[in-house]
PDB file of C-alpha atoms in Angstrom:
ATOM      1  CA  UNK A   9      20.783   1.231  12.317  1.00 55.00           C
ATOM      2  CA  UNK A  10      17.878   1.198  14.925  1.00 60.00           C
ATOM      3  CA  UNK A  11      18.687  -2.145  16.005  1.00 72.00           C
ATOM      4  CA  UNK A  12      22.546  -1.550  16.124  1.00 73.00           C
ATOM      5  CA  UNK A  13      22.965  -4.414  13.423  1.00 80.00           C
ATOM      6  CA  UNK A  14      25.287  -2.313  11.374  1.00 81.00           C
ATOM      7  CA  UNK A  15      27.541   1.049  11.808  1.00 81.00           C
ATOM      8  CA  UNK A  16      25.917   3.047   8.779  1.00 83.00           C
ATOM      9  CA  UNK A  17      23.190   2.874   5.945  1.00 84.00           C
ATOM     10  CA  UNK A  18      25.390   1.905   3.424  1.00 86.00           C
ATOM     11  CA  UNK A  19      26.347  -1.498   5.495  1.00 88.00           C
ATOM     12  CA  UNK A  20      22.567  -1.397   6.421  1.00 85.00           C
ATOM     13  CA  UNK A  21      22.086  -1.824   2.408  1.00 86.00           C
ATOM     14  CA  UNK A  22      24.623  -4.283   1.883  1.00 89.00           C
ATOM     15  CA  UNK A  23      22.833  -6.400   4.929  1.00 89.00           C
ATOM     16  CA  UNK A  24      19.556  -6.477   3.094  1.00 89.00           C
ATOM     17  CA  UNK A  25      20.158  -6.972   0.077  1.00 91.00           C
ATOM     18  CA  UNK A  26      22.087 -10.054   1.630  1.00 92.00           C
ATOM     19  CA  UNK A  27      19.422 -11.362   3.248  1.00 91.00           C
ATOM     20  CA  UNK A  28      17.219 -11.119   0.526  1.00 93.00           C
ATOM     21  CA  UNK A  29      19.679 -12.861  -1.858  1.00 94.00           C
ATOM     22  CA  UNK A  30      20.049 -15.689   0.658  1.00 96.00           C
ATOM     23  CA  UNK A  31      16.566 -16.311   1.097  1.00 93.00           C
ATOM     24  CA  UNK A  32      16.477 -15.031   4.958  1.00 94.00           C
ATOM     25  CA  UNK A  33      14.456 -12.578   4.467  1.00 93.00           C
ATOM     26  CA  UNK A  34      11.528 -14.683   2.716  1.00 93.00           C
ATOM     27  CA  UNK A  35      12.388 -17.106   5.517  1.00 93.00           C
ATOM     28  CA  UNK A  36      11.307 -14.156   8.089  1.00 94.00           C
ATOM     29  CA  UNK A  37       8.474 -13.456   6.358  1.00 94.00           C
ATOM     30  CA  UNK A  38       7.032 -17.049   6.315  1.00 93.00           C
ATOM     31  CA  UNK A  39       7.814 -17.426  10.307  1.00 94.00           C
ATOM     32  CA  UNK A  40       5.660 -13.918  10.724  1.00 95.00           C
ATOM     33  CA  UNK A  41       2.521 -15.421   8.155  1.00 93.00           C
ATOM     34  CA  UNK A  42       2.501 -18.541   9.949  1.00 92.00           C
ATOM     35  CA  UNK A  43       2.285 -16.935  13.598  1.00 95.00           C
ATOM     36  CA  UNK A  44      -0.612 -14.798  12.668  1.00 94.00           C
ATOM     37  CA  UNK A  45      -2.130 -18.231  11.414  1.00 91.00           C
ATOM     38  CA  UNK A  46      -1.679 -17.350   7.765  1.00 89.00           C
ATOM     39  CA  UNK A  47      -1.481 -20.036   4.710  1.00 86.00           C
ATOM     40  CA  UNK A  48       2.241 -20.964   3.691  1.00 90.00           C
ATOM     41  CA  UNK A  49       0.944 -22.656   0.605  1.00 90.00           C
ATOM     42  CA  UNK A  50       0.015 -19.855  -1.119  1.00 85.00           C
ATOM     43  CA  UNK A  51       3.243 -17.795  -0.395  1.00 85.00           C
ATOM     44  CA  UNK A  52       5.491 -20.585  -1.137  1.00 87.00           C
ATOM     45  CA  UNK A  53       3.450 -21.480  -5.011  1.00 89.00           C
ATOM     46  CA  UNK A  54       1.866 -18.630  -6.249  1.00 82.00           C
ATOM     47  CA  UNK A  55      -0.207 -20.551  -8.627  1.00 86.00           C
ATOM     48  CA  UNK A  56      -2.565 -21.513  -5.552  1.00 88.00           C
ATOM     49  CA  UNK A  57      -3.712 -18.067  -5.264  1.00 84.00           C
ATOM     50  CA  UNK A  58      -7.266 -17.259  -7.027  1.00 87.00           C
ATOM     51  CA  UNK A  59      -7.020 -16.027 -10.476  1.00 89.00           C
ATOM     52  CA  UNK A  60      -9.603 -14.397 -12.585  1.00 90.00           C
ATOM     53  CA  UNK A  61     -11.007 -15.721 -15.568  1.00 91.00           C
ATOM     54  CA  UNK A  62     -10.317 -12.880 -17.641  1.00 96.00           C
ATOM     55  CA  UNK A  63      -7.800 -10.590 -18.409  1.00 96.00           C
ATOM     56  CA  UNK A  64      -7.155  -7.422 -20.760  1.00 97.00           C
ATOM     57  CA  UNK A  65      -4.121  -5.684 -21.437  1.00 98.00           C
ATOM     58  CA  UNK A  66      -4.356  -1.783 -20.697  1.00 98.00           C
ATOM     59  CA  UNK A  67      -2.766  -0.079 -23.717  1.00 98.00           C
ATOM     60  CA  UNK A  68      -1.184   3.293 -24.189  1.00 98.00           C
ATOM     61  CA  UNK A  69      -3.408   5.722 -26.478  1.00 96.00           C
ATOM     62  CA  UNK A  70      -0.177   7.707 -26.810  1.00 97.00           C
ATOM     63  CA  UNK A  71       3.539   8.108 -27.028  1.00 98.00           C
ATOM     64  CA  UNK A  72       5.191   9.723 -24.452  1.00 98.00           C
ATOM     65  CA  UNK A  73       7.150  10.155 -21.219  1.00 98.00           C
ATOM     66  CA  UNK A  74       4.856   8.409 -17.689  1.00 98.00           C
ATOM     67  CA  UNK A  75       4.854  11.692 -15.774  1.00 97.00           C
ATOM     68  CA  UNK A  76       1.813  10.965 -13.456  1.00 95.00           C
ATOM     69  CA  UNK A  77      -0.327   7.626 -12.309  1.00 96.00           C
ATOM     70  CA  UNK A  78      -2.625   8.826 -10.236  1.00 97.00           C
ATOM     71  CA  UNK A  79      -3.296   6.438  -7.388  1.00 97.00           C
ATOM     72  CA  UNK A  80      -6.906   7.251  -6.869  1.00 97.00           C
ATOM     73  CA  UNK A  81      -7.837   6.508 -10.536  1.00 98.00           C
ATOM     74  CA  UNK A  82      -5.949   3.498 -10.540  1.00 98.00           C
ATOM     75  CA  UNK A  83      -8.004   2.254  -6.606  1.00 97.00           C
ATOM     76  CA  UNK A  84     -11.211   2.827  -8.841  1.00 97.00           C
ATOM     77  CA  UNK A  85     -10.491   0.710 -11.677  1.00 98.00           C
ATOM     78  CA  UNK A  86      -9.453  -1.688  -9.395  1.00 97.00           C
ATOM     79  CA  UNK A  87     -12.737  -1.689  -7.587  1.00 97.00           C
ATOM     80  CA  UNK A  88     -14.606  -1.983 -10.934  1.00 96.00           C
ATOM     81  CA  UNK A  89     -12.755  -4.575 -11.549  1.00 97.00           C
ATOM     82  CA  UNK A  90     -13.804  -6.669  -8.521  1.00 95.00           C
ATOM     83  CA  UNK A  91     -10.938  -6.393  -6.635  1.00 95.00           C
ATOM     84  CA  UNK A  92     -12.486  -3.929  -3.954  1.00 92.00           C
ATOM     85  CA  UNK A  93     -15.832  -3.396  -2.361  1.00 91.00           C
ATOM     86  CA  UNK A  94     -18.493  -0.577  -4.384  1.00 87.00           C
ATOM     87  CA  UNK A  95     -21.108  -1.266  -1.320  1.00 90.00           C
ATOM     88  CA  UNK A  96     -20.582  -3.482   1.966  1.00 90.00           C
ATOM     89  CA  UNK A  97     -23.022  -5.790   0.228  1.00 92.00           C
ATOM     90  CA  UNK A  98     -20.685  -5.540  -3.394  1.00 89.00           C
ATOM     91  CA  UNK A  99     -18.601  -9.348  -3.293  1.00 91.00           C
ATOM     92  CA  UNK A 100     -15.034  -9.384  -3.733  1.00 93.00           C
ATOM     93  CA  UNK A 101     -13.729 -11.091  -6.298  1.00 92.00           C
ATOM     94  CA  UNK A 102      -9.554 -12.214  -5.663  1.00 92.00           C
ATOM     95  CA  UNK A 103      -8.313 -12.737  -8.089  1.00 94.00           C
ATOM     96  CA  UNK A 104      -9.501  -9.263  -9.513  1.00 96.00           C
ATOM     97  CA  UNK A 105      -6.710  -6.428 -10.186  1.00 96.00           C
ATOM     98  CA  UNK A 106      -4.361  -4.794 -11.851  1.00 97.00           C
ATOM     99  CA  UNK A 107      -1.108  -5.684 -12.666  1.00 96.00           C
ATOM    100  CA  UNK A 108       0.942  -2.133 -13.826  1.00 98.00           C
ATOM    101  CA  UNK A 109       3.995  -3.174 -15.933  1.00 98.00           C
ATOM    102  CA  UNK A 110       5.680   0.959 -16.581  1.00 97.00           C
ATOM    103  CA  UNK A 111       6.166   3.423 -13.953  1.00 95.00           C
ATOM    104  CA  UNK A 112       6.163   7.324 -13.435  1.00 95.00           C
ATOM    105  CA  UNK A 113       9.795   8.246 -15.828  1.00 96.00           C
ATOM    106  CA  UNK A 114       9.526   5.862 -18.556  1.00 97.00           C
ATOM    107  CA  UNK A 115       9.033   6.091 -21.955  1.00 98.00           C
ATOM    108  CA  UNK A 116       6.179   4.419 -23.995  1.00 98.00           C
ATOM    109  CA  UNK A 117       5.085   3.996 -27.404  1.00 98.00           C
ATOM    110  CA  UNK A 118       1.660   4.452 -28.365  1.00 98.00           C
ATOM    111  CA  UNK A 119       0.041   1.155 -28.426  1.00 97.00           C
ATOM    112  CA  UNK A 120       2.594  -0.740 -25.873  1.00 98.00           C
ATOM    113  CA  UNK A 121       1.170  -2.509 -22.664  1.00 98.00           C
ATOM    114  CA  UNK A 122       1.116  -0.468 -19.822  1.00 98.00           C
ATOM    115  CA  UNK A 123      -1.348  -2.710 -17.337  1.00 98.00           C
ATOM    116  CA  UNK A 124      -3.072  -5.583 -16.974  1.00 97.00           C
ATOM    117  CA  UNK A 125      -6.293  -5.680 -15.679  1.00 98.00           C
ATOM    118  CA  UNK A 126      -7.965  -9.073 -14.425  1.00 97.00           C
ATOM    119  CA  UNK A 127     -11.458  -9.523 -14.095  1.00 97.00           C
ATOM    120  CA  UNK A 128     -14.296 -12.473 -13.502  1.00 94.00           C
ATOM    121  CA  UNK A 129     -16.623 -10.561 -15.981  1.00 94.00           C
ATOM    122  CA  UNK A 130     -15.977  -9.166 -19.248  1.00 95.00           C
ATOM    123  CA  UNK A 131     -17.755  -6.254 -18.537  1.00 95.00           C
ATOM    124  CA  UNK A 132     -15.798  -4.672 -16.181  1.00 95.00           C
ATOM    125  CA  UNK A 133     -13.699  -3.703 -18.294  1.00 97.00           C
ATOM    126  CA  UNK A 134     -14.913  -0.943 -20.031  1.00 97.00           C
ATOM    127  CA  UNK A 135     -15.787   0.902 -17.126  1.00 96.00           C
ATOM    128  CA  UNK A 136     -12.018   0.101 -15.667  1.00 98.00           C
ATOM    129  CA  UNK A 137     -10.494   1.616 -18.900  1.00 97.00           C
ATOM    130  CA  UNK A 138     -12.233   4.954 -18.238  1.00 97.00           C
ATOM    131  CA  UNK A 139     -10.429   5.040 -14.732  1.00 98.00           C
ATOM    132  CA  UNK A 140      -7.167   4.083 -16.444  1.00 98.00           C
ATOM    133  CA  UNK A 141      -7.184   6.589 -19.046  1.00 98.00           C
ATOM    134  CA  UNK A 142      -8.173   9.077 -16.374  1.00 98.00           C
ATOM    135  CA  UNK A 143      -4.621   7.971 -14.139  1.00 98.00           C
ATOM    136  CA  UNK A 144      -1.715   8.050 -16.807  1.00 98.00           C
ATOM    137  CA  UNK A 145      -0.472  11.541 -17.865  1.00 97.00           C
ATOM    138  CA  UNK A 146       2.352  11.986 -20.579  1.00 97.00           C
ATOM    139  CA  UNK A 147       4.638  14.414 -21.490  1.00 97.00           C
ATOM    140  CA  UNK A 148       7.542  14.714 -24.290  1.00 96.00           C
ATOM    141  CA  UNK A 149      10.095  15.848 -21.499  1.00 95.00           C
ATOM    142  CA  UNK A 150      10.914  12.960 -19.168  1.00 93.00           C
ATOM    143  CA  UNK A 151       9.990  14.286 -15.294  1.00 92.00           C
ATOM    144  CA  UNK A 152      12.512  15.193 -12.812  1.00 88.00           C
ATOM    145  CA  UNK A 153      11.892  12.524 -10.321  1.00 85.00           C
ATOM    146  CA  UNK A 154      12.469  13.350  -6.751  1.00 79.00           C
ATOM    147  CA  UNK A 155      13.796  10.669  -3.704  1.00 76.00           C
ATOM    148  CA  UNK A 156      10.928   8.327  -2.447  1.00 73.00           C
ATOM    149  CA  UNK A 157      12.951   9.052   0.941  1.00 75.00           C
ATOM    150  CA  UNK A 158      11.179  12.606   2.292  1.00 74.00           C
ATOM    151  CA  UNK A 159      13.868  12.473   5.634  1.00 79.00           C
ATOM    152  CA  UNK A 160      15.813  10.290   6.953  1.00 78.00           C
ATOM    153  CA  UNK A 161      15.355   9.454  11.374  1.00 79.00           C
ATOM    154  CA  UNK A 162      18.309   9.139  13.313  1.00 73.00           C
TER     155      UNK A 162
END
């Protein structure tokens, strides 16, 4: 709308989801990694990118409606996992993370996957768990979810 490509947000929508379809938009967003002198490779195979050695799925201890992830929780697993700095002096490691497969509304069953977590040492683990446990909350009532989109700018 800003950029007068389109007369309203519904043509707006229609626009990007065509130029994401089409490839365009991935296009654009090589040309802007390559003219901040960014890797292409990496972007363009994803299997070049570091990987950890290890890897744990992050189970549910109950059944239930997702009606909170805390974000904080989920940052400090992900630092205990490697993936962010403890100390300046703590070493990164990249391919440490977490990879969260449900979201805030759904529905789980006790024991189903709701994470990944990836880690160069085995031992991280434990201590990321505690943070996870710590981030999901359940309910039996699914939450009312409310717009991502606070206001809209015109």
């Amino acid at each position: 709308l800003l950029a007068k490509k389109t007369a309203g947000i519904e043509q707006g929508r229609v626009l990007l989801r065509e130029l994401v379809k089409s490839g365009a938009a991935f296009n654009k967003f090589k040309t802007l990694i390559k003219s901040q002198g960014g890797e292409l490779s990496e972007i363009e195979d994803t299997n070049l990118l570091p990987s950890s050695q290890h890897q744990q799925e992050y189970v549910s201890k109950t059944s239930g409606y997702i009606v909170e992830l805390n974000a904080l929780e989920i940052g400090k697993a992900s630092v205990v996992l490697g993936a962010g700095r403890e100390t300046k002096e703590s070493k990164i490691d990249l391919g440490a993370g977490i990879l969260l497969k449900k979201k805030i509304g759904d529905y789980v069953h006790k024991g189903e996957n709701l994470a990944i977590l990836y880690s160069e040492d085995v031992v991280n683990f434990k201590s990321a768990e505690t943070h996870m446990n710590l981030a999901y909350r359940f309910a039996n009532e699914a939450p009312i979810l409310g717009s991502i989109i606070y206001e809209t700018m015109r």
